Short mmCIF file of C-alpha atoms and ligand atoms in Angstrom, two decimals:
data_model
loop_
_atom_site.label_atom_id
_atom_site.label_comp_id
_atom_site.label_asym_id
_atom_site.label_seq_id
_atom_site.Cartn_x
_atom_site.Cartn_y
_atom_site.Cartn_z
CA MET A 30 39.47 89.46 -3.20
CA GLN A 31 36.32 87.23 -2.93
CA LEU A 32 34.92 87.78 -6.29
CA GLN A 33 32.39 85.02 -5.71
CA ASP A 34 30.71 86.09 -2.49
CA THR A 35 27.51 87.32 -1.14
CA VAL A 36 24.92 88.81 -3.48
CA ARG A 37 22.38 91.15 -2.27
CA SER A 38 19.85 92.70 -4.49
CA GLU A 39 17.47 95.57 -4.46
CA GLY A 40 14.04 96.58 -5.35
CA SER A 41 11.54 98.59 -7.50
CA SER A 42 11.11 98.06 -11.08
CA SER A 43 9.25 99.70 -14.04
CA ASN A 44 9.69 99.83 -17.73
CA THR A 45 10.99 102.60 -19.95
CA GLU A 46 7.50 103.21 -21.46
CA THR A 47 6.37 104.70 -18.18
CA ILE A 48 7.67 107.70 -16.30
CA ASN A 49 7.94 107.70 -12.61
CA GLN A 50 9.35 111.11 -11.93
CA ARG A 51 9.31 112.17 -8.32
CA GLY A 52 9.43 115.90 -8.06
CA SER A 53 11.35 116.20 -4.91
CA LEU A 54 14.72 116.21 -3.33
CA ALA A 55 15.75 113.99 -0.43
CA GLY A 56 15.49 115.53 2.96
CA THR A 57 13.49 118.67 2.05
CA SER A 58 10.14 119.14 3.69
CA LYS A 59 8.88 120.96 0.51
CA GLY A 60 10.18 118.00 -1.52
CA ASN A 61 8.44 115.42 0.61
CA GLU A 62 5.09 117.20 0.13
CA LEU A 63 5.59 116.86 -3.63
CA ALA A 64 6.81 113.30 -3.59
CA THR A 65 3.71 111.80 -5.25
CA ALA A 66 4.75 109.62 -8.10
CA GLN A 67 2.99 110.10 -11.35
CA THR A 68 3.01 107.31 -13.84
CA PHE A 69 1.64 107.41 -17.23
CA GLU A 70 2.16 106.15 -20.76
CA ILE A 71 4.02 108.09 -23.35
CA GLY A 72 2.93 108.54 -26.99
CA GLN A 73 -0.22 110.59 -26.46
CA PRO A 74 -0.16 114.43 -26.74
CA GLU A 75 -1.36 114.97 -23.22
CA ASN A 76 1.06 112.53 -21.85
CA LEU A 77 3.97 114.32 -23.66
CA ARG A 78 2.80 117.65 -22.16
CA THR A 79 2.68 116.04 -18.65
CA ARG A 80 6.11 114.55 -19.24
CA TYR A 81 7.42 117.92 -20.29
CA ARG A 82 6.06 119.55 -17.17
CA LEU A 83 7.39 116.84 -14.73
CA ILE A 84 10.85 116.72 -16.35
CA ARG A 85 11.28 120.44 -16.50
CA GLU A 86 10.13 120.66 -12.88
CA PHE A 87 12.53 118.03 -11.82
CA SER A 88 15.57 120.15 -13.19
CA GLU A 89 14.47 122.99 -10.91
CA LYS A 90 13.88 120.65 -7.90
CA LEU A 91 17.54 119.64 -8.30
CA SER A 92 18.65 123.24 -7.91
CA GLU A 93 16.25 124.53 -5.38
CA THR A 94 18.40 123.81 -2.37
CA LEU A 95 21.36 125.52 -3.99
CA GLU A 96 22.28 129.25 -3.57
CA PRO A 97 22.86 131.34 -6.69
CA GLU A 98 26.58 131.40 -5.91
CA ASP A 99 26.72 127.59 -6.08
CA CYS A 100 25.06 127.74 -9.57
CA VAL A 101 27.71 129.80 -11.30
CA VAL A 102 30.95 127.97 -10.43
CA GLN A 103 32.79 125.81 -13.04
CA THR A 104 35.64 123.83 -11.52
CA MET A 105 36.93 122.07 -14.63
CA PRO A 106 36.41 122.34 -18.44
CA GLU A 107 34.36 119.17 -18.61
CA ALA A 108 31.83 120.26 -15.93
CA SER A 109 29.40 123.04 -16.39
CA PRO A 110 27.70 125.48 -13.95
CA VAL A 111 24.22 124.51 -12.79
CA LYS A 112 22.95 127.78 -14.17
CA TRP A 113 24.33 126.92 -17.64
CA HIS A 114 22.61 123.47 -17.59
CA LEU A 115 19.30 125.12 -16.65
CA ALA A 116 19.65 127.64 -19.52
CA HIS A 117 21.08 125.14 -22.11
CA THR A 118 18.24 122.73 -21.77
CA SER A 119 15.81 125.60 -22.40
CA TRP A 120 17.88 126.74 -25.35
CA PHE A 121 17.48 123.28 -26.83
CA PHE A 122 13.66 123.64 -26.81
CA GLU A 123 13.82 127.11 -28.11
CA THR A 124 16.19 126.25 -30.99
CA PHE A 125 15.02 122.90 -32.16
CA VAL A 126 11.26 123.28 -31.41
CA LEU A 127 10.10 126.95 -31.07
CA LYS A 128 12.37 128.42 -33.80
CA GLU A 129 11.50 125.56 -36.22
CA ALA A 130 7.73 125.25 -35.45
CA LEU A 131 6.86 128.92 -35.10
CA PRO A 132 7.99 131.00 -38.06
CA ARG A 133 7.34 134.25 -36.33
CA HIS A 134 9.27 133.21 -33.16
CA ASN A 135 11.62 135.96 -32.14
CA PRO A 136 14.62 134.87 -30.03
CA ILE A 137 13.86 135.42 -26.43
CA HIS A 138 17.35 136.98 -26.02
CA ALA A 139 19.65 137.77 -28.87
CA GLN A 140 22.79 136.52 -27.23
CA TYR A 141 21.48 133.37 -25.54
CA ALA A 142 21.96 131.23 -28.70
CA TYR A 143 25.74 132.06 -28.47
CA LEU A 144 25.90 131.55 -24.66
CA PHE A 145 23.90 128.30 -24.45
CA ASN A 146 24.65 126.40 -27.63
CA SER A 147 26.84 123.51 -26.40
CA TYR A 148 28.36 121.86 -29.55
CA TYR A 149 25.95 122.17 -32.39
CA ASN A 150 28.00 123.86 -35.26
CA ALA A 151 25.01 123.80 -37.56
CA ALA A 152 23.02 125.84 -35.08
CA GLY A 153 25.63 128.69 -35.07
CA LYS A 154 28.68 129.93 -33.23
CA MET A 155 29.05 129.21 -29.48
CA HIS A 156 30.82 130.48 -26.38
CA CYS A 157 33.78 128.30 -25.29
CA ARG A 158 33.11 125.50 -22.88
CA PRO A 159 35.93 126.02 -20.40
CA LYS A 160 34.80 129.58 -19.74
CA ARG A 161 31.12 128.95 -18.85
CA GLY A 162 31.96 129.62 -15.22
CA LEU A 163 32.87 133.20 -15.98
CA ILE A 164 29.45 134.10 -17.19
CA SER A 165 27.75 135.87 -14.19
CA ARG A 166 25.04 137.37 -16.45
CA PRO A 167 22.35 136.33 -17.09
CA THR A 168 21.89 135.85 -13.36
CA LEU A 169 20.29 132.71 -11.94
CA ARG A 170 17.04 134.69 -11.57
CA GLU A 171 17.14 135.75 -15.32
CA THR A 172 18.00 132.14 -16.23
CA MET A 173 14.87 130.86 -14.44
CA GLU A 174 12.86 133.59 -16.15
CA TYR A 175 14.17 132.30 -19.49
CA ARG A 176 12.96 128.85 -18.46
CA ARG A 177 9.51 130.31 -17.76
CA GLN A 178 9.38 132.05 -21.17
CA VAL A 179 10.29 128.93 -22.98
CA ASP A 180 7.72 126.84 -21.04
CA GLY A 181 5.11 129.45 -21.80
CA ILE A 182 5.60 129.30 -25.57
CA MET A 183 5.88 125.55 -25.36
CA ASP A 184 2.46 125.58 -23.71
CA ALA A 185 1.13 127.17 -26.88
CA VAL A 186 2.84 124.50 -28.92
CA PHE A 187 1.03 121.77 -26.94
CA GLU A 188 -2.26 123.46 -27.90
CA LYS A 189 -1.54 123.08 -31.60
CA PRO A 190 -2.10 119.40 -32.75
CA ALA A 191 -0.52 119.79 -36.24
CA ILE A 192 2.68 121.31 -34.89
CA LEU A 193 2.65 118.85 -32.01
CA GLU A 194 2.37 115.84 -34.31
CA LYS A 195 5.35 117.09 -36.34
CA PHE A 196 7.55 118.05 -33.45
CA ALA A 197 6.64 115.42 -30.83
CA PRO A 198 9.82 113.30 -31.67
CA VAL A 199 11.99 116.44 -31.17
CA ILE A 200 10.18 117.31 -27.91
CA LEU A 201 10.75 113.84 -26.61
CA LEU A 202 14.42 114.15 -27.60
CA GLY A 203 14.53 117.47 -25.72
CA LEU A 204 13.13 115.77 -22.61
CA HIS A 205 15.71 112.95 -22.73
CA HIS A 206 18.34 115.56 -23.33
CA GLU A 207 17.16 117.41 -20.30
CA GLN A 208 17.32 114.18 -18.18
CA GLN A 209 20.94 113.75 -19.35
CA HIS A 210 21.66 117.29 -18.01
CA GLN A 211 19.90 116.54 -14.75
CA GLU A 212 22.46 113.87 -14.17
CA LEU A 213 25.20 116.35 -15.24
CA ILE A 214 23.78 118.87 -12.68
CA LEU A 215 24.38 116.36 -9.96
CA THR A 216 27.81 115.20 -11.08
CA ASP A 217 28.95 118.70 -11.72
CA ILE A 218 27.83 120.23 -8.43
CA LYS A 219 29.45 117.37 -6.65
CA HIS A 220 32.70 118.30 -8.16
CA VAL A 221 32.14 121.94 -7.33
CA PHE A 222 31.40 121.12 -3.69
CA SER A 223 34.34 118.77 -3.55
CA GLU A 224 36.67 121.68 -4.38
CA ASN A 225 35.27 123.67 -1.43
CA PRO A 226 37.29 123.21 1.81
CA LEU A 227 33.99 123.45 3.67
CA ARG A 228 32.76 120.36 1.86
CA PRO A 229 29.13 121.40 1.66
CA ALA A 230 26.42 118.79 1.42
CA PHE A 231 23.94 118.90 -1.45
CA CYS A 232 21.44 116.51 0.28
CA GLU A 233 20.89 114.67 3.38
CA ARG A 234 22.53 111.31 3.96
CA SER A 235 20.33 108.29 3.14
CA THR A 236 20.62 105.26 5.27
CA PRO A 237 21.23 102.22 3.12
CA LYS A 238 19.62 98.85 3.92
CA SER A 239 22.57 96.45 3.89
CA ALA A 240 22.89 92.90 4.95
CA PRO A 241 24.36 89.71 3.27
CA VAL A 242 22.00 87.47 1.33
CA ALA A 243 22.43 84.38 -0.78
CA LEU A 244 25.64 83.30 -2.38
CA ALA A 245 25.64 83.78 -6.16
CA SER A 246 28.04 82.52 -8.68
CA TRP A 247 29.33 84.08 -11.88
CA GLN A 248 26.63 83.92 -14.50
CA SER A 249 27.46 82.12 -17.74
CA PHE A 250 26.11 82.87 -21.15
CA PRO A 251 26.45 80.47 -24.20
CA ALA A 252 27.96 81.40 -27.50
CA GLY A 253 25.61 82.38 -30.21
CA VAL A 254 24.27 85.04 -32.54
CA TYR A 255 22.45 87.70 -30.46
CA GLU A 256 20.38 90.55 -31.48
CA ILE A 257 21.95 93.87 -30.37
CA GLY A 258 20.60 97.39 -30.47
CA TYR A 259 17.24 99.05 -30.24
CA LYS A 260 14.31 97.42 -32.00
CA GLY A 261 10.77 98.91 -31.74
CA ALA A 262 8.85 102.13 -32.08
CA GLY A 263 9.75 103.72 -28.78
CA PHE A 264 12.12 106.46 -28.11
CA HIS A 265 15.83 105.69 -28.38
CA PHE A 266 19.01 107.62 -29.23
CA ASP A 267 20.30 107.15 -32.80
CA ASN A 268 23.55 105.53 -31.50
CA GLU A 269 21.40 102.57 -30.23
CA GLY A 270 20.77 101.44 -33.74
CA PRO A 271 20.63 99.98 -36.25
CA HIS A 272 19.53 96.81 -34.69
CA HIS A 273 21.84 94.08 -35.83
CA ARG A 274 23.21 90.60 -35.16
CA GLN A 275 26.32 90.04 -33.25
CA PHE A 276 28.17 86.66 -32.67
CA VAL A 277 29.18 86.39 -29.00
CA GLU A 278 31.70 83.94 -27.61
CA PRO A 279 30.80 82.18 -24.28
CA PHE A 280 31.37 84.41 -21.33
CA GLN A 281 30.63 85.00 -17.59
CA LEU A 282 29.67 88.07 -15.76
CA MET A 283 30.31 88.83 -12.14
CA PRO A 284 26.99 88.74 -10.26
CA ARG A 285 27.45 92.01 -8.46
CA LEU A 286 29.29 95.29 -8.91
CA VAL A 287 32.94 95.57 -7.56
CA THR A 288 32.79 97.13 -4.07
CA ASN A 289 34.91 99.65 -2.36
CA GLY A 290 36.17 96.75 -0.23
CA ASP A 291 37.40 94.98 -3.30
CA TYR A 292 39.00 98.14 -4.61
CA VAL A 293 40.85 98.78 -1.32
CA GLU A 294 42.48 95.23 -1.73
CA PHE A 295 43.68 96.31 -5.17
CA ILE A 296 45.10 99.58 -3.70
CA GLU A 297 46.78 97.80 -0.74
CA ASP A 298 48.28 95.29 -3.18
CA GLY A 299 50.13 98.19 -4.92
CA GLY A 300 47.52 98.65 -7.65
CA TYR A 301 48.57 102.23 -8.42
CA ARG A 302 52.24 101.52 -8.17
CA ARG A 303 52.50 98.41 -10.44
CA PRO A 304 52.67 99.14 -14.15
CA GLU A 305 51.90 95.57 -15.14
CA PHE A 306 48.17 96.20 -14.43
CA TRP A 307 47.90 99.33 -16.61
CA LEU A 308 47.40 100.21 -20.23
CA SER A 309 50.34 102.45 -21.34
CA LEU A 310 48.20 105.56 -21.54
CA GLY A 311 46.63 104.66 -18.14
CA TRP A 312 50.04 104.32 -16.57
CA TYR A 313 51.02 107.68 -17.99
CA THR A 314 47.76 109.20 -16.61
CA VAL A 315 48.19 107.67 -13.14
CA ASN A 316 51.76 109.15 -12.86
CA GLU A 317 51.00 112.54 -14.43
CA GLN A 318 47.77 113.00 -12.35
CA ARG A 319 49.32 111.34 -9.29
CA TRP A 320 46.27 109.06 -8.83
CA GLU A 321 46.37 106.90 -5.75
CA ALA A 322 42.65 106.18 -5.39
CA PRO A 323 39.30 106.85 -7.09
CA LEU A 324 38.23 110.49 -7.28
CA TYR A 325 36.89 111.99 -4.01
CA TRP A 326 38.72 109.37 -1.85
CA GLU A 327 40.85 110.87 1.06
CA LYS A 328 42.85 108.92 3.67
CA ARG A 329 42.38 110.41 7.16
CA ASP A 330 44.19 108.88 10.11
CA GLY A 331 44.69 105.62 8.24
CA ASN A 332 41.10 105.33 7.20
CA TRP A 333 39.52 105.93 3.76
CA TRP A 334 36.93 108.65 3.49
CA ALA A 335 35.00 109.74 0.38
CA PHE A 336 33.25 112.94 -0.52
CA THR A 337 29.61 112.31 -1.48
CA LEU A 338 26.71 114.61 -2.26
CA ALA A 339 25.76 114.17 1.41
CA GLY A 340 29.23 115.48 2.41
CA MET A 341 32.33 113.51 3.67
CA ARG A 342 31.70 110.03 4.71
CA LYS A 343 33.78 107.13 6.03
CA LEU A 344 34.15 104.78 3.14
CA ASP A 345 31.56 101.94 3.19
CA LYS A 346 33.25 98.78 1.95
CA ASP A 347 29.90 97.29 0.92
CA GLU A 348 29.01 100.14 -1.45
CA PRO A 349 29.89 99.78 -5.28
CA VAL A 350 33.18 101.46 -6.09
CA CYS A 351 32.46 104.71 -7.88
CA HIS A 352 34.29 107.54 -9.64
CA VAL A 353 36.88 105.31 -11.32
CA SER A 354 38.14 106.02 -14.92
CA TYR A 355 38.23 103.40 -17.69
CA PHE A 356 41.97 103.13 -16.96
CA GLU A 357 41.34 102.27 -13.32
CA ALA A 358 38.57 99.86 -14.10
CA ASP A 359 40.72 98.11 -16.68
CA ALA A 360 43.69 97.88 -14.30
CA PHE A 361 41.53 96.56 -11.46
CA ALA A 362 40.16 93.91 -13.96
CA ARG A 363 43.66 92.80 -14.88
CA TRP A 364 44.70 92.66 -11.20
CA ALA A 365 41.63 90.47 -10.48
CA LYS A 366 42.51 88.14 -13.34
CA ALA A 367 39.38 89.03 -15.19
CA ARG A 368 38.40 91.74 -17.79
CA LEU A 369 35.77 94.32 -18.42
CA PRO A 370 32.72 93.16 -20.43
CA TYR A 371 32.12 94.07 -23.99
CA GLU A 372 29.12 96.26 -24.42
CA PHE A 373 27.22 93.49 -26.39
CA GLU A 374 27.80 91.03 -23.53
CA TRP A 375 26.25 93.41 -21.07
CA GLU A 376 23.22 93.82 -23.35
CA VAL A 377 22.92 90.08 -23.79
CA ALA A 378 22.98 89.60 -20.04
CA VAL A 379 20.10 92.08 -19.17
CA ALA A 380 17.72 90.85 -21.98
CA ASP A 381 15.34 89.31 -19.40
CA LEU A 382 15.96 91.52 -16.43
CA PRO A 383 13.62 94.14 -14.99
CA TYR A 384 14.66 97.74 -14.74
CA ALA A 385 15.29 97.44 -11.02
CA GLY A 386 17.91 99.57 -9.24
CA ASN A 387 19.01 102.60 -7.41
CA PHE A 388 18.14 105.49 -9.69
CA ALA A 389 17.71 109.25 -9.30
CA GLU A 390 14.15 108.80 -8.27
CA ASN A 391 15.40 107.04 -5.05
CA ARG A 392 16.97 110.44 -4.20
CA SER A 393 19.97 108.90 -2.47
CA PHE A 394 22.23 110.26 -5.24
CA HIS A 395 24.84 107.64 -4.11
CA PRO A 396 25.51 104.05 -4.88
CA GLN A 397 23.99 101.64 -2.41
CA PRO A 398 25.08 98.27 -0.98
CA LEU A 399 22.99 95.34 -2.08
CA ASP A 400 19.70 95.26 -0.27
CA GLN A 401 18.63 91.94 1.25
CA THR A 402 14.93 92.84 1.09
CA ALA A 403 14.89 92.91 -2.67
CA THR A 404 14.26 89.92 -4.97
CA ARG A 405 17.34 87.75 -5.31
CA GLN A 406 18.68 87.93 -8.83
CA PRO A 407 21.31 85.99 -10.61
CA LEU A 408 22.79 89.31 -11.74
CA ALA A 409 22.40 92.24 -9.23
CA GLN A 410 22.81 95.92 -9.68
CA MET A 411 22.90 95.77 -13.53
CA PHE A 412 20.77 99.05 -13.54
CA GLY A 413 21.39 102.10 -11.52
CA ASP A 414 24.04 102.64 -8.79
CA VAL A 415 26.90 103.24 -11.27
CA TRP A 416 27.53 103.27 -14.96
CA GLU A 417 29.50 100.14 -15.84
CA TRP A 418 32.62 100.59 -18.00
CA THR A 419 32.79 98.17 -20.88
CA SER A 420 35.79 97.49 -22.91
CA SER A 421 34.01 98.53 -26.18
CA SER A 422 35.11 101.67 -27.95
CA TYR A 423 32.30 104.04 -28.69
CA SER A 424 31.91 103.47 -32.43
CA PRO A 425 28.88 103.30 -34.83
CA TYR A 426 26.93 100.15 -35.23
CA PRO A 427 26.91 98.65 -38.73
CA GLY A 428 24.85 100.83 -40.95
CA TYR A 429 24.63 103.73 -38.63
CA ALA A 430 24.23 107.15 -40.14
CA PRO A 431 23.58 110.40 -38.17
CA ALA A 432 20.53 112.42 -39.02
CA VAL A 433 21.00 115.38 -41.46
CA GLY A 434 21.18 118.84 -39.73
CA ALA A 435 22.13 120.05 -36.35
CA LEU A 436 20.46 117.21 -34.36
CA GLY A 437 22.80 114.73 -36.29
CA GLU A 438 25.51 116.22 -34.17
CA TYR A 439 23.89 114.86 -31.03
CA ASN A 440 25.85 111.56 -30.72
CA GLY A 441 27.60 110.59 -34.03
CA LYS A 442 30.50 113.06 -34.06
CA PHE A 443 31.72 111.85 -30.63
CA MET A 444 32.55 108.33 -31.88
CA CYS A 445 36.29 108.54 -31.33
CA ASN A 446 38.50 108.00 -28.32
CA GLN A 447 35.70 107.19 -25.91
CA TYR A 448 34.46 104.03 -24.16
CA VAL A 449 30.87 102.76 -23.78
CA LEU A 450 29.16 102.55 -20.35
CA ARG A 451 25.95 100.74 -19.62
CA GLY A 452 23.06 100.56 -17.04
CA GLY A 453 22.63 104.07 -15.66
CA SER A 454 23.69 105.26 -12.20
CA CYS A 455 22.13 106.66 -8.93
CA THR A 456 21.90 110.03 -10.66
CA THR A 457 20.17 108.73 -13.79
CA SER A 458 16.45 108.75 -14.00
CA GLN A 459 14.77 105.29 -14.23
CA SER A 460 12.46 106.68 -16.89
CA HIS A 461 15.55 107.63 -18.99
CA ILE A 462 17.44 104.35 -19.19
CA ARG A 463 17.17 101.51 -21.67
CA LYS A 464 18.78 98.05 -22.07
CA THR A 465 20.27 99.37 -25.39
CA TYR A 466 21.46 102.85 -23.96
CA ARG A 467 25.04 103.53 -24.78
CA ASN A 468 26.59 106.22 -22.59
CA PHE A 469 30.23 107.29 -23.35
CA PHE A 470 33.12 108.98 -21.83
CA PRO A 471 36.80 109.40 -22.39
CA PRO A 472 38.99 106.76 -20.66
CA ASN A 473 40.38 109.32 -18.03
CA ALA A 474 36.95 110.66 -16.99
CA ARG A 475 36.20 110.09 -13.32
CA TRP A 476 33.62 112.64 -12.20
CA GLN A 477 30.71 110.67 -13.38
CA PHE A 478 29.21 107.89 -11.26
CA THR A 479 31.25 105.19 -13.03
CA GLY A 480 32.03 101.70 -11.63
CA ILE A 481 33.09 98.23 -12.43
CA ARG A 482 31.55 94.86 -13.21
CA LEU A 483 33.97 91.99 -14.33
CA ALA A 484 33.69 89.50 -17.01
CA ARG A 485 35.57 86.33 -17.99
CA SER A 486 35.88 84.54 -21.34
CA LEU A 487 34.96 80.88 -21.43
CA ALA A 488 36.10 80.04 -24.84
FE1 LIG B 503 23.19 119.24 -24.06
#
């Protein structure tokens, strides 16, 4: 594998203090009419209200090309039906804003708290996750009506300055929560469609701009004490802090993501049949699950194909490899005589980089090859395209303590048996990501847009 080869980079940048939420889906004429970007600062009441409207609308844009039947199916316990995501995100605002801020608020529906609570034990009992696909009622139409009702009462909250001032942080949390579920709508419907022999397409295929550009070498970073974690007054999840110092040994990062072409070399070298590359639990999983390639790959007449949100496509070897587990990422790294980065190394490396990349706003919903028209960067694709597995276990930073109450359950209680991923993916909104953002999934998870960047130690 040519780990030191051509680097192509790609365009657009913004920062997390602005939102650039395009309310449209690729390939829909209705979507194109609505594709006007709206950019504004957060932190002012009217901006929060506008942000609320745009993010809530975007959730519905993501589902407008789906049929009601598509929105009910659950294909595995980890993935939820689209309808459930649309209801649960509304339940979040009803539970943590309306119920708390409006003492006379009566639940919109007596049973919705049970159906649409995900995992907040302090908020009451909940329906079991693996059976969400069995819930045909409320219907999709009733679920959308629930959204309208929540939005209507939220409108009244936005008219009350005293309540708004108190609850603005929770509303902002609810909006970032909804953006997380927008990503899950895309990853979960991809899994649903992949299980259908008709292999339906969620969106039209985008045409990536791909051509080789300048050679880049692995980027080196010196040893030192670095500042890690979120520092500032903007929105961030509690798991991004406290801000702290971390001693980092000298290291190198690969200047681009690992591609499908790289990964095919690993497969053809017996990667899935040679235990020497695998962690013990990974090797057990490969054999138990009979993995021979990333999720959604199929071999047809000797050629690799992959299922995408635009349907089945012949594998593009220039695209970043995607839908690999931590186990596969780690085995690939060992085969390549490298390793996965620690999460703090990734954070050190992006300190001076713009938030440029292939995000949900691009509406390709698929990782793209490097783009020669973009500015050449020493490190390409650090943001967007695919979440990058790190070798860091998801654990609390020094001094971390979750908030008291139900919202303290948001992140902290999952700090066990999971690994940190960084940088966002092609289904993450650009306005949602941060350099300190810590995503996390179990090491066998493959249905998210997860990929690989390699690291090497210099010490
Ligand atoms: Fe949630």
